[in-house]
Amino acid sequence: MKKILIFLSVFICGYTHAQTYLKGNVLTTLLTIPNVGVETSIGEKSTFQFDVTASLWKSIKSNPRQFYIFVPEYRYHFKEKNNGFYIGGHIGATLFNFQKWNYLNTNKYEKGVGYIMGSTIGYNAKINEKIHLDCFFGGGSHQGFYKGYTIGTNERYEGAIKYNKSGEWLIYRVGFMVAYQLN
């Protein structure tokens, strides 16, 4: 996982001649769920951001709580790039070993993959020429493909032959990122 993040960061930063920012989400990091990203200019008022959110815990009180969210996102800035309001659209991927929200008080959990499609609204504020703050909120549809297991025995609890499927509309992007301009 770390090698993929390092490769993507070096690739994006090394092959672009535009403004590029490394970003870290203060809000999720305080909750011990790191969210890091790279944002680069692709047009007069457009940027592209790729970020990863990860809950690295194997479990909390024996309940699985591990997930990864990979989000490539196009952003349109109304005023100017990296200053003022913006909207974004994304299609991303998820990996999870987690209890769904409606199984929190049971001995059931789900392990699988999924994809997300949604949008983000945010505001960038310049602190100085190198440092910006990015406050954002977003969500959309998550479509999951998983196998359900019982905690303790790790036996399947549902009757799906291959993968069970579910879809929810969720808020899965909230944060306050500190951005540092590389070039």
mmCIF file of N, CA and C in Angstrom, residues 46-181:
data_model
loop_
_atom_site.group_PDB
_atom_site.id
_atom_site.type_symbol
_atom_site.label_atom_id
_atom_site.label_comp_id
_atom_site.label_asym_id
_atom_site.label_seq_id
_atom_site.Cartn_x
_atom_site.Cartn_y
_atom_site.Cartn_z
ATOM 1 N N SER A 46 -9.419 24.274 -13.310
ATOM 2 C CA SER A 46 -9.620 22.854 -13.017
ATOM 3 C C SER A 46 -8.394 22.242 -12.362
ATOM 4 N N THR A 47 -8.659 21.319 -11.442
ATOM 5 C CA THR A 47 -7.586 20.549 -10.818
ATOM 6 C C THR A 47 -8.000 19.080 -10.757
ATOM 7 N N PHE A 48 -7.012 18.232 -10.535
ATOM 8 C CA PHE A 48 -7.235 16.808 -10.335
ATOM 9 C C PHE A 48 -6.611 16.448 -9.000
ATOM 10 N N GLN A 49 -7.390 15.767 -8.163
ATOM 11 C CA GLN A 49 -6.883 15.317 -6.868
ATOM 12 C C GLN A 49 -7.027 13.814 -6.774
ATOM 13 N N PHE A 50 -6.003 13.175 -6.212
ATOM 14 C CA PHE A 50 -6.082 11.754 -5.882
ATOM 15 C C PHE A 50 -5.780 11.651 -4.404
ATOM 16 N N ASP A 51 -6.703 11.043 -3.650
ATOM 17 C CA ASP A 51 -6.445 10.864 -2.231
ATOM 18 C C ASP A 51 -6.835 9.470 -1.769
ATOM 19 N N VAL A 52 -6.241 9.100 -0.653
ATOM 20 C CA VAL A 52 -6.476 7.796 -0.043
ATOM 21 C C VAL A 52 -6.832 8.021 1.417
ATOM 22 N N THR A 53 -7.893 7.364 1.859
ATOM 23 C CA THR A 53 -8.283 7.346 3.266
ATOM 24 C C THR A 53 -8.153 5.914 3.742
ATOM 25 N N ALA A 54 -7.567 5.720 4.925
ATOM 26 C CA ALA A 54 -7.339 4.351 5.401
ATOM 27 C C ALA A 54 -7.578 4.249 6.902
ATOM 28 N N SER A 55 -8.358 3.266 7.276
ATOM 29 C CA SER A 55 -8.493 2.876 8.672
ATOM 30 C C SER A 55 -7.644 1.621 8.813
ATOM 31 N N LEU A 56 -6.507 1.755 9.447
ATOM 32 C CA LEU A 56 -5.527 0.680 9.479
ATOM 33 C C LEU A 56 -5.741 -0.325 10.609
ATOM 34 N N TRP A 57 -6.774 -0.118 11.407
ATOM 35 C CA TRP A 57 -7.018 -1.033 12.511
ATOM 36 C C TRP A 57 -7.500 -2.372 11.971
ATOM 37 N N LYS A 58 -7.058 -3.446 12.579
ATOM 38 C CA LYS A 58 -7.604 -4.763 12.237
ATOM 39 C C LYS A 58 -8.993 -4.897 12.860
ATOM 40 N N SER A 59 -9.128 -4.423 14.109
ATOM 41 C CA SER A 59 -10.425 -4.489 14.780
ATOM 42 C C SER A 59 -10.430 -3.550 15.979
ATOM 43 N N ILE A 60 -11.642 -3.280 16.466
ATOM 44 C CA ILE A 60 -11.845 -2.553 17.716
ATOM 45 C C ILE A 60 -12.793 -3.402 18.546
ATOM 46 N N LYS A 61 -12.344 -3.818 19.705
ATOM 47 C CA LYS A 61 -13.136 -4.700 20.580
ATOM 48 C C LYS A 61 -13.627 -5.927 19.806
ATOM 49 N N SER A 62 -12.735 -6.526 19.028
ATOM 50 C CA SER A 62 -12.979 -7.736 18.224
ATOM 51 C C SER A 62 -13.900 -7.512 17.030
ATOM 52 N N ASN A 63 -14.327 -6.292 16.779
ATOM 53 C CA ASN A 63 -15.174 -5.994 15.619
ATOM 54 C C ASN A 63 -14.316 -5.403 14.506
ATOM 55 N N PRO A 64 -14.320 -6.003 13.313
ATOM 56 C CA PRO A 64 -13.486 -5.512 12.205
ATOM 57 C C PRO A 64 -13.793 -4.055 11.850
ATOM 58 N N ARG A 65 -12.723 -3.281 11.665
ATOM 59 C CA ARG A 65 -12.872 -1.861 11.344
ATOM 60 C C ARG A 65 -11.837 -1.400 10.321
ATOM 61 N N GLN A 66 -11.444 -2.252 9.398
ATOM 62 C CA GLN A 66 -10.409 -1.914 8.444
ATOM 63 C C GLN A 66 -11.027 -1.573 7.094
ATOM 64 N N PHE A 67 -10.617 -0.399 6.530
ATOM 65 C CA PHE A 67 -11.100 -0.022 5.197
ATOM 66 C C PHE A 67 -10.107 0.907 4.519
ATOM 67 N N TYR A 68 -10.192 0.942 3.185
ATOM 68 C CA TYR A 68 -9.384 1.824 2.351
ATOM 69 C C TYR A 68 -10.314 2.438 1.307
ATOM 70 N N ILE A 69 -10.170 3.742 1.082
ATOM 71 C CA ILE A 69 -10.957 4.440 0.064
ATOM 72 C C ILE A 69 -9.984 5.182 -0.852
ATOM 73 N N PHE A 70 -10.064 4.907 -2.152
ATOM 74 C CA PHE A 70 -9.204 5.525 -3.162
ATOM 75 C C PHE A 70 -10.078 6.428 -4.031
ATOM 76 N N VAL A 71 -9.769 7.740 -4.062
ATOM 77 C CA VAL A 71 -10.642 8.681 -4.758
ATOM 78 C C VAL A 71 -9.868 9.570 -5.730
ATOM 79 N N PRO A 72 -9.986 9.317 -7.040
ATOM 80 C CA PRO A 72 -9.524 10.290 -8.028
ATOM 81 C C PRO A 72 -10.680 11.253 -8.307
ATOM 82 N N GLU A 73 -10.397 12.555 -8.260
ATOM 83 C CA GLU A 73 -11.483 13.530 -8.363
ATOM 84 C C GLU A 73 -11.112 14.709 -9.255
ATOM 85 N N TYR A 74 -12.030 15.067 -10.153
ATOM 86 C CA TYR A 74 -11.927 16.293 -10.946
ATOM 87 C C TYR A 74 -12.586 17.410 -10.152
ATOM 88 N N ARG A 75 -11.933 18.581 -10.102
ATOM 89 C CA ARG A 75 -12.490 19.718 -9.374
ATOM 90 C C ARG A 75 -12.547 20.952 -10.269
ATOM 91 N N TYR A 76 -13.678 21.662 -10.174
ATOM 92 C CA TYR A 76 -13.848 22.927 -10.875
ATOM 93 C C TYR A 76 -13.907 24.032 -9.828
ATOM 94 N N HIS A 77 -13.023 25.027 -9.951
ATOM 95 C CA HIS A 77 -12.936 26.145 -9.012
ATOM 96 C C HIS A 77 -13.635 27.351 -9.611
ATOM 97 N N PHE A 78 -14.587 27.931 -8.880
ATOM 98 C CA PHE A 78 -15.380 29.037 -9.401
ATOM 99 C C PHE A 78 -14.594 30.333 -9.537
ATOM 100 N N LYS A 79 -13.750 30.645 -8.565
ATOM 101 C CA LYS A 79 -13.016 31.905 -8.556
ATOM 102 C C LYS A 79 -11.679 31.730 -9.282
ATOM 103 N N GLU A 80 -10.782 31.036 -8.666
ATOM 104 C CA GLU A 80 -9.484 30.686 -9.240
ATOM 105 C C GLU A 80 -9.034 29.384 -8.582
ATOM 106 N N LYS A 81 -8.089 28.714 -9.212
ATOM 107 C CA LYS A 81 -7.617 27.441 -8.671
ATOM 108 C C LYS A 81 -7.099 27.618 -7.251
ATOM 109 N N ASN A 82 -7.500 26.711 -6.385
ATOM 110 C CA ASN A 82 -7.004 26.650 -5.015
ATOM 111 C C ASN A 82 -7.249 27.923 -4.216
ATOM 112 N N ASN A 83 -8.355 28.593 -4.537
ATOM 113 C CA ASN A 83 -8.734 29.782 -3.775
ATOM 114 C C ASN A 83 -10.237 30.000 -3.974
ATOM 115 N N GLY A 84 -11.022 29.754 -2.948
ATOM 116 C CA GLY A 84 -12.461 29.937 -3.033
ATOM 117 C C GLY A 84 -13.220 28.624 -3.160
ATOM 118 N N PHE A 85 -14.489 28.739 -3.527
ATOM 119 C CA PHE A 85 -15.364 27.567 -3.611
ATOM 120 C C PHE A 85 -15.054 26.714 -4.842
ATOM 121 N N TYR A 86 -15.305 25.396 -4.693
ATOM 122 C CA TYR A 86 -15.165 24.467 -5.807
ATOM 123 C C TYR A 86 -16.179 23.341 -5.664
ATOM 124 N N ILE A 87 -16.420 22.642 -6.776
ATOM 125 C CA ILE A 87 -17.198 21.402 -6.758
ATOM 126 C C ILE A 87 -16.352 20.337 -7.450
ATOM 127 N N GLY A 88 -16.581 19.102 -7.074
ATOM 128 C CA GLY A 88 -15.815 18.018 -7.661
ATOM 129 C C GLY A 88 -16.686 16.807 -7.930
ATOM 130 N N GLY A 89 -16.257 15.996 -8.862
ATOM 131 C CA GLY A 89 -16.921 14.737 -9.167
ATOM 132 C C GLY A 89 -15.896 13.617 -9.169
ATOM 133 N N HIS A 90 -16.288 12.444 -8.672
ATOM 134 C CA HIS A 90 -15.324 11.351 -8.568
ATOM 135 C C HIS A 90 -15.973 9.981 -8.761
ATOM 136 N N ILE A 91 -15.139 9.050 -9.156
ATOM 137 C CA ILE A 91 -15.453 7.622 -9.167
ATOM 138 C C ILE A 91 -14.246 6.960 -8.522
ATOM 139 N N GLY A 92 -14.462 6.200 -7.467
ATOM 140 C CA GLY A 92 -13.344 5.615 -6.737
ATOM 141 C C GLY A 92 -13.594 4.173 -6.350
ATOM 142 N N ALA A 93 -12.674 3.638 -5.565
ATOM 143 C CA ALA A 93 -12.731 2.235 -5.161
ATOM 144 C C ALA A 93 -12.587 2.109 -3.650
ATOM 145 N N THR A 94 -13.140 1.023 -3.106
ATOM 146 C CA THR A 94 -13.026 0.738 -1.685
ATOM 147 C C THR A 94 -12.625 -0.717 -1.470
ATOM 148 N N LEU A 95 -11.913 -0.961 -0.387
ATOM 149 C CA LEU A 95 -11.622 -2.296 0.126
ATOM 150 C C LEU A 95 -12.034 -2.264 1.584
ATOM 151 N N PHE A 96 -12.685 -3.313 2.068
ATOM 152 C CA PHE A 96 -13.134 -3.249 3.453
ATOM 153 C C PHE A 96 -13.220 -4.618 4.110
ATOM 154 N N ASN A 97 -13.025 -4.598 5.408
ATOM 155 C CA ASN A 97 -13.217 -5.708 6.318
ATOM 156 C C ASN A 97 -13.881 -5.043 7.524
ATOM 157 N N PHE A 98 -15.210 -4.939 7.479
ATOM 158 C CA PHE A 98 -15.905 -3.967 8.311
ATOM 159 C C PHE A 98 -17.312 -4.447 8.649
ATOM 160 N N GLN A 99 -17.871 -3.950 9.731
ATOM 161 C CA GLN A 99 -19.275 -4.181 10.045
ATOM 162 C C GLN A 99 -20.101 -3.071 9.423
ATOM 163 N N LYS A 100 -21.103 -3.450 8.651
ATOM 164 C CA LYS A 100 -21.999 -2.446 8.089
ATOM 165 C C LYS A 100 -22.754 -1.739 9.220
ATOM 166 N N TRP A 101 -23.214 -0.538 8.940
ATOM 167 C CA TRP A 101 -23.874 0.281 9.961
ATOM 168 C C TRP A 101 -25.081 -0.416 10.577
ATOM 169 N N ASN A 102 -25.804 -1.246 9.827
ATOM 170 C CA ASN A 102 -26.992 -1.887 10.388
ATOM 171 C C ASN A 102 -26.674 -3.214 11.089
ATOM 172 N N TYR A 103 -25.392 -3.582 11.198
ATOM 173 C CA TYR A 103 -24.973 -4.790 11.923
ATOM 174 C C TYR A 103 -24.095 -4.464 13.128
ATOM 175 N N LEU A 104 -24.049 -3.209 13.557
ATOM 176 C CA LEU A 104 -23.111 -2.801 14.601
ATOM 177 C C LEU A 104 -23.301 -3.529 15.928
ATOM 178 N N ASN A 105 -24.479 -3.933 16.288
ATOM 179 C CA ASN A 105 -24.709 -4.628 17.556
ATOM 180 C C ASN A 105 -24.915 -6.123 17.360
ATOM 181 N N THR A 106 -24.283 -6.682 16.347
ATOM 182 C CA THR A 106 -24.396 -8.115 16.072
ATOM 183 C C THR A 106 -22.994 -8.717 16.010
ATOM 184 N N ASN A 107 -22.930 -10.000 15.729
ATOM 185 C CA ASN A 107 -21.631 -10.657 15.568
ATOM 186 C C ASN A 107 -21.328 -10.900 14.084
ATOM 187 N N LYS A 108 -21.841 -10.047 13.211
ATOM 188 C CA LYS A 108 -21.655 -10.191 11.773
ATOM 189 C C LYS A 108 -20.764 -9.069 11.233
ATOM 190 N N TYR A 109 -19.950 -9.414 10.215
ATOM 191 C CA TYR A 109 -19.144 -8.422 9.521
ATOM 192 C C TYR A 109 -19.017 -8.801 8.052
ATOM 193 N N GLU A 110 -18.537 -7.857 7.253
ATOM 194 C CA GLU A 110 -18.451 -8.039 5.819
ATOM 195 C C GLU A 110 -17.019 -7.774 5.337
ATOM 196 N N LYS A 111 -16.612 -8.554 4.344
ATOM 197 C CA LYS A 111 -15.277 -8.408 3.763
ATOM 198 C C LYS A 111 -15.443 -8.360 2.249
ATOM 199 N N GLY A 112 -14.955 -7.277 1.612
ATOM 200 C CA GLY A 112 -15.134 -7.189 0.173
ATOM 201 C C GLY A 112 -14.539 -5.956 -0.455
ATOM 202 N N VAL A 113 -15.083 -5.619 -1.628
ATOM 203 C CA VAL A 113 -14.635 -4.480 -2.422
ATOM 204 C C VAL A 113 -15.862 -3.687 -2.853
ATOM 205 N N GLY A 114 -15.636 -2.497 -3.349
ATOM 206 C CA GLY A 114 -16.753 -1.697 -3.831
ATOM 207 C C GLY A 114 -16.272 -0.541 -4.669
ATOM 208 N N TYR A 115 -17.238 0.196 -5.189
ATOM 209 C CA TYR A 115 -16.901 1.423 -5.890
ATOM 210 C C TYR A 115 -17.827 2.529 -5.420
ATOM 211 N N ILE A 116 -17.335 3.757 -5.537
ATOM 212 C CA ILE A 116 -18.097 4.928 -5.129
ATOM 213 C C ILE A 116 -18.186 5.880 -6.313
ATOM 214 N N MET A 117 -19.319 6.548 -6.409
ATOM 215 C CA MET A 117 -19.532 7.601 -7.399
ATOM 216 C C MET A 117 -20.243 8.732 -6.673
ATOM 217 N N GLY A 118 -19.657 9.930 -6.743
ATOM 218 C CA GLY A 118 -20.291 11.017 -6.024
ATOM 219 C C GLY A 118 -19.690 12.364 -6.339
ATOM 220 N N SER A 119 -19.958 13.303 -5.438
ATOM 221 C CA SER A 119 -19.492 14.670 -5.629
ATOM 222 C C SER A 119 -19.022 15.266 -4.309
ATOM 223 N N THR A 120 -18.286 16.355 -4.433
ATOM 224 C CA THR A 120 -17.715 17.049 -3.282
ATOM 225 C C THR A 120 -17.941 18.541 -3.479
ATOM 226 N N ILE A 121 -18.187 19.225 -2.389
ATOM 227 C CA ILE A 121 -18.211 20.688 -2.402
ATOM 228 C C ILE A 121 -17.222 21.136 -1.335
ATOM 229 N N GLY A 122 -16.459 22.184 -1.669
ATOM 230 C CA GLY A 122 -15.444 22.617 -0.718
ATOM 231 C C GLY A 122 -15.041 24.053 -0.893
ATOM 232 N N TYR A 123 -14.158 24.474 -0.007
ATOM 233 C CA TYR A 123 -13.646 25.837 -0.032
ATOM 234 C C TYR A 123 -12.154 25.794 0.278
ATOM 235 N N ASN A 124 -11.345 26.427 -0.589
ATOM 236 C CA ASN A 124 -9.904 26.570 -0.374
ATOM 237 C C ASN A 124 -9.614 27.980 0.105
ATOM 238 N N ALA A 125 -8.769 28.085 1.122
ATOM 239 C CA ALA A 125 -8.342 29.394 1.624
ATOM 240 C C ALA A 125 -6.818 29.453 1.604
ATOM 241 N N LYS A 126 -6.285 30.511 0.995
ATOM 242 C CA LYS A 126 -4.834 30.707 0.957
ATOM 243 C C LYS A 126 -4.374 31.277 2.289
ATOM 244 N N ILE A 127 -3.404 30.625 2.886
ATOM 245 C CA ILE A 127 -2.764 31.164 4.087
ATOM 246 C C ILE A 127 -1.575 32.019 3.648
ATOM 247 N N ASN A 128 -0.762 31.456 2.760
ATOM 248 C CA ASN A 128 0.326 32.191 2.111
ATOM 249 C C ASN A 128 0.564 31.531 0.760
ATOM 250 N N GLU A 129 1.666 31.848 0.082
ATOM 251 C CA GLU A 129 1.904 31.315 -1.266
ATOM 252 C C GLU A 129 2.117 29.808 -1.281
ATOM 253 N N LYS A 130 2.543 29.225 -0.183
ATOM 254 C CA LYS A 130 2.841 27.787 -0.142
ATOM 255 C C LYS A 130 1.792 26.953 0.592
ATOM 256 N N ILE A 131 1.050 27.542 1.501
ATOM 257 C CA ILE A 131 0.131 26.773 2.350
ATOM 258 C C ILE A 131 -1.310 27.223 2.138
ATOM 259 N N HIS A 132 -2.180 26.238 1.923
ATOM 260 C CA HIS A 132 -3.617 26.466 1.745
ATOM 261 C C HIS A 132 -4.376 25.555 2.696
ATOM 262 N N LEU A 133 -5.607 25.937 2.989
ATOM 263 C CA LEU A 133 -6.518 25.092 3.757
ATOM 264 C C LEU A 133 -7.674 24.698 2.850
ATOM 265 N N ASP A 134 -8.094 23.449 2.922
ATOM 266 C CA ASP A 134 -9.161 22.916 2.073
ATOM 267 C C ASP A 134 -10.206 22.265 2.974
ATOM 268 N N CYS A 135 -11.361 22.893 3.077
ATOM 269 C CA CYS A 135 -12.472 22.362 3.863
ATOM 270 C C CYS A 135 -13.491 21.792 2.889
ATOM 271 N N PHE A 136 -13.906 20.532 3.074
ATOM 272 C CA PHE A 136 -14.772 19.894 2.081
ATOM 273 C C PHE A 136 -15.764 18.923 2.724
ATOM 274 N N PHE A 137 -16.782 18.587 1.931
ATOM 275 C CA PHE A 137 -17.864 17.705 2.351
ATOM 276 C C PHE A 137 -18.359 16.998 1.094
ATOM 277 N N GLY A 138 -18.515 15.683 1.137
ATOM 278 C CA GLY A 138 -18.980 14.986 -0.063
ATOM 279 C C GLY A 138 -19.469 13.587 0.216
ATOM 280 N N GLY A 139 -20.078 13.019 -0.770
ATOM 281 C CA GLY A 139 -20.594 11.655 -0.657
ATOM 282 C C GLY A 139 -21.214 11.236 -1.960
ATOM 283 N N GLY A 140 -21.929 10.129 -1.900
ATOM 284 C CA GLY A 140 -22.560 9.606 -3.094
ATOM 285 C C GLY A 140 -22.998 8.178 -2.885
ATOM 286 N N SER A 141 -22.971 7.415 -3.949
ATOM 287 C CA SER A 141 -23.409 6.029 -3.920
ATOM 288 C C SER A 141 -22.217 5.099 -3.728
ATOM 289 N N HIS A 142 -22.351 4.166 -2.796
ATOM 290 C CA HIS A 142 -21.348 3.113 -2.619
ATOM 291 C C HIS A 142 -22.006 1.794 -2.975
ATOM 292 N N GLN A 143 -21.407 1.075 -3.915
ATOM 293 C CA GLN A 143 -21.885 -0.240 -4.313
ATOM 294 C C GLN A 143 -20.854 -1.258 -3.842
ATOM 295 N N GLY A 144 -21.254 -2.146 -2.940
ATOM 296 C CA GLY A 144 -20.331 -3.102 -2.351
ATOM 297 C C GLY A 144 -20.584 -4.525 -2.809
ATOM 298 N N PHE A 145 -19.513 -5.280 -2.926
ATOM 299 C CA PHE A 145 -19.551 -6.696 -3.266
ATOM 300 C C PHE A 145 -18.763 -7.405 -2.181
ATOM 301 N N TYR A 146 -19.431 -8.208 -1.362
ATOM 302 C CA TYR A 146 -18.797 -8.728 -0.162
ATOM 303 C C TYR A 146 -19.292 -10.118 0.190
ATOM 304 N N LYS A 147 -18.575 -10.709 1.129
ATOM 305 C CA LYS A 147 -18.989 -11.954 1.759
ATOM 306 C C LYS A 147 -19.193 -11.638 3.232
ATOM 307 N N GLY A 148 -20.286 -12.122 3.803
ATOM 308 C CA GLY A 148 -20.587 -11.865 5.200
ATOM 309 C C GLY A 148 -20.105 -13.006 6.075
ATOM 310 N N TYR A 149 -19.471 -12.655 7.183
ATOM 311 C CA TYR A 149 -18.910 -13.654 8.101
ATOM 312 C C TYR A 149 -19.396 -13.404 9.524
ATOM 313 N N THR A 150 -19.266 -14.426 10.356
ATOM 314 C CA THR A 150 -19.585 -14.339 11.778
ATOM 315 C C THR A 150 -18.290 -14.124 12.553
ATOM 316 N N ILE A 151 -18.288 -13.122 13.438
ATOM 317 C CA ILE A 151 -17.117 -12.844 14.265
ATOM 318 C C ILE A 151 -16.855 -14.053 15.166
ATOM 319 N N GLY A 152 -15.610 -14.431 15.269
ATOM 320 C CA GLY A 152 -15.226 -15.562 16.119
ATOM 321 C C GLY A 152 -15.044 -16.845 15.323
ATOM 322 N N THR A 153 -16.051 -17.223 14.547
ATOM 323 C CA THR A 153 -15.948 -18.468 13.769
ATOM 324 C C THR A 153 -15.483 -18.211 12.344
ATOM 325 N N ASN A 154 -15.649 -16.995 11.854
ATOM 326 C CA ASN A 154 -15.314 -16.622 10.471
ATOM 327 C C ASN A 154 -16.027 -17.486 9.437
ATOM 328 N N GLU A 155 -17.208 -17.982 9.786
ATOM 329 C CA GLU A 155 -18.029 -18.744 8.842
ATOM 330 C C GLU A 155 -19.010 -17.796 8.163
ATOM 331 N N ARG A 156 -19.348 -18.106 6.919
ATOM 332 C CA ARG A 156 -20.301 -17.279 6.170
ATOM 333 C C ARG A 156 -21.678 -17.345 6.826
ATOM 334 N N TYR A 157 -22.322 -16.205 6.980
ATOM 335 C CA TYR A 157 -23.656 -16.177 7.582
ATOM 336 C C TYR A 157 -24.754 -16.023 6.530
ATOM 337 N N GLU A 158 -24.391 -15.585 5.305
ATOM 338 C CA GLU A 158 -25.415 -15.373 4.286
ATOM 339 C C GLU A 158 -25.275 -16.423 3.194
ATOM 340 N N GLY A 159 -26.315 -16.571 2.421
ATOM 341 C CA GLY A 159 -26.371 -17.654 1.448
ATOM 342 C C GLY A 159 -25.922 -17.329 0.039
ATOM 343 N N ALA A 160 -25.316 -16.175 -0.170
ATOM 344 C CA ALA A 160 -24.860 -15.827 -1.516
ATOM 345 C C ALA A 160 -23.772 -16.803 -1.957
ATOM 346 N N ILE A 161 -23.870 -17.269 -3.199
ATOM 347 C CA ILE A 161 -22.907 -18.245 -3.693
ATOM 348 C C ILE A 161 -21.535 -17.611 -3.890
ATOM 349 N N LYS A 162 -21.475 -16.474 -4.564
ATOM 350 C CA LYS A 162 -20.189 -15.801 -4.750
ATOM 351 C C LYS A 162 -20.123 -14.598 -3.816
ATOM 352 N N TYR A 163 -20.641 -13.478 -4.270
ATOM 353 C CA TYR A 163 -20.611 -12.261 -3.458
ATOM 354 C C TYR A 163 -22.017 -11.736 -3.242
ATOM 355 N N ASN A 164 -22.250 -11.223 -2.058
ATOM 356 C CA ASN A 164 -23.467 -10.500 -1.773
ATOM 357 C C ASN A 164 -23.257 -9.077 -2.293
ATOM 358 N N LYS A 165 -24.327 -8.371 -2.570
ATOM 359 C CA LYS A 165 -24.217 -7.015 -3.104
ATOM 360 C C LYS A 165 -25.123 -6.086 -2.301
ATOM 361 N N SER A 166 -24.658 -4.876 -2.122
ATOM 362 C CA SER A 166 -25.518 -3.872 -1.504
ATOM 363 C C SER A 166 -25.085 -2.496 -1.966
ATOM 364 N N GLY A 167 -26.000 -1.571 -1.918
ATOM 365 C CA GLY A 167 -25.707 -0.201 -2.286
ATOM 366 C C GLY A 167 -26.334 0.755 -1.301
ATOM 367 N N GLU A 168 -25.586 1.777 -0.954
ATOM 368 C CA GLU A 168 -26.070 2.793 -0.029
ATOM 369 C C GLU A 168 -25.664 4.165 -0.532
ATOM 370 N N TRP A 169 -26.440 5.156 -0.148
ATOM 371 C CA TRP A 169 -26.064 6.546 -0.346
ATOM 372 C C TRP A 169 -25.439 7.005 0.958
ATOM 373 N N LEU A 170 -24.180 7.441 0.901
ATOM 374 C CA LEU A 170 -23.427 7.749 2.113
ATOM 375 C C LEU A 170 -22.690 9.075 1.996
ATOM 376 N N ILE A 171 -22.412 9.668 3.150
ATOM 377 C CA ILE A 171 -21.458 10.770 3.252
ATOM 378 C C ILE A 171 -20.139 10.104 3.618
ATOM 379 N N TYR A 172 -19.156 10.141 2.748
ATOM 380 C CA TYR A 172 -17.889 9.467 3.015
ATOM 381 C C TYR A 172 -16.673 10.379 2.817
ATOM 382 N N ARG A 173 -16.913 11.652 2.608
ATOM 383 C CA ARG A 173 -15.812 12.613 2.441
ATOM 384 C C ARG A 173 -16.105 13.856 3.273
ATOM 385 N N VAL A 174 -15.406 14.004 4.376
ATOM 386 C CA VAL A 174 -15.523 15.185 5.220
ATOM 387 C C VAL A 174 -14.124 15.498 5.710
ATOM 388 N N GLY A 175 -13.746 16.748 5.650
ATOM 389 C CA GLY A 175 -12.419 17.017 6.154
ATOM 390 C C GLY A 175 -11.967 18.447 6.097
ATOM 391 N N PHE A 176 -10.785 18.601 6.614
ATOM 392 C CA PHE A 176 -10.084 19.869 6.702
ATOM 393 C C PHE A 176 -8.626 19.555 6.378
ATOM 394 N N MET A 177 -8.237 19.761 5.107
ATOM 395 C CA MET A 177 -6.889 19.408 4.678
ATOM 396 C C MET A 177 -5.963 20.615 4.694
ATOM 397 N N VAL A 178 -4.745 20.364 5.120
ATOM 398 C CA VAL A 178 -3.684 21.361 5.015
ATOM 399 C C VAL A 178 -2.892 20.987 3.760
ATOM 400 N N ALA A 179 -2.749 21.942 2.850
ATOM 401 C CA ALA A 179 -2.085 21.689 1.565
ATOM 402 C C ALA A 179 -0.780 22.481 1.493
ATOM 403 N N TYR A 180 0.267 21.799 1.012
ATOM 404 C CA TYR A 180 1.571 22.446 0.842
ATOM 405 C C TYR A 180 1.948 22.401 -0.636
ATOM 406 N N GLN A 181 2.234 23.561 -1.229
ATOM 407 C CA GLN A 181 2.579 23.647 -2.644
ATOM 408 C C GLN A 181 4.023 23.213 -2.855
#
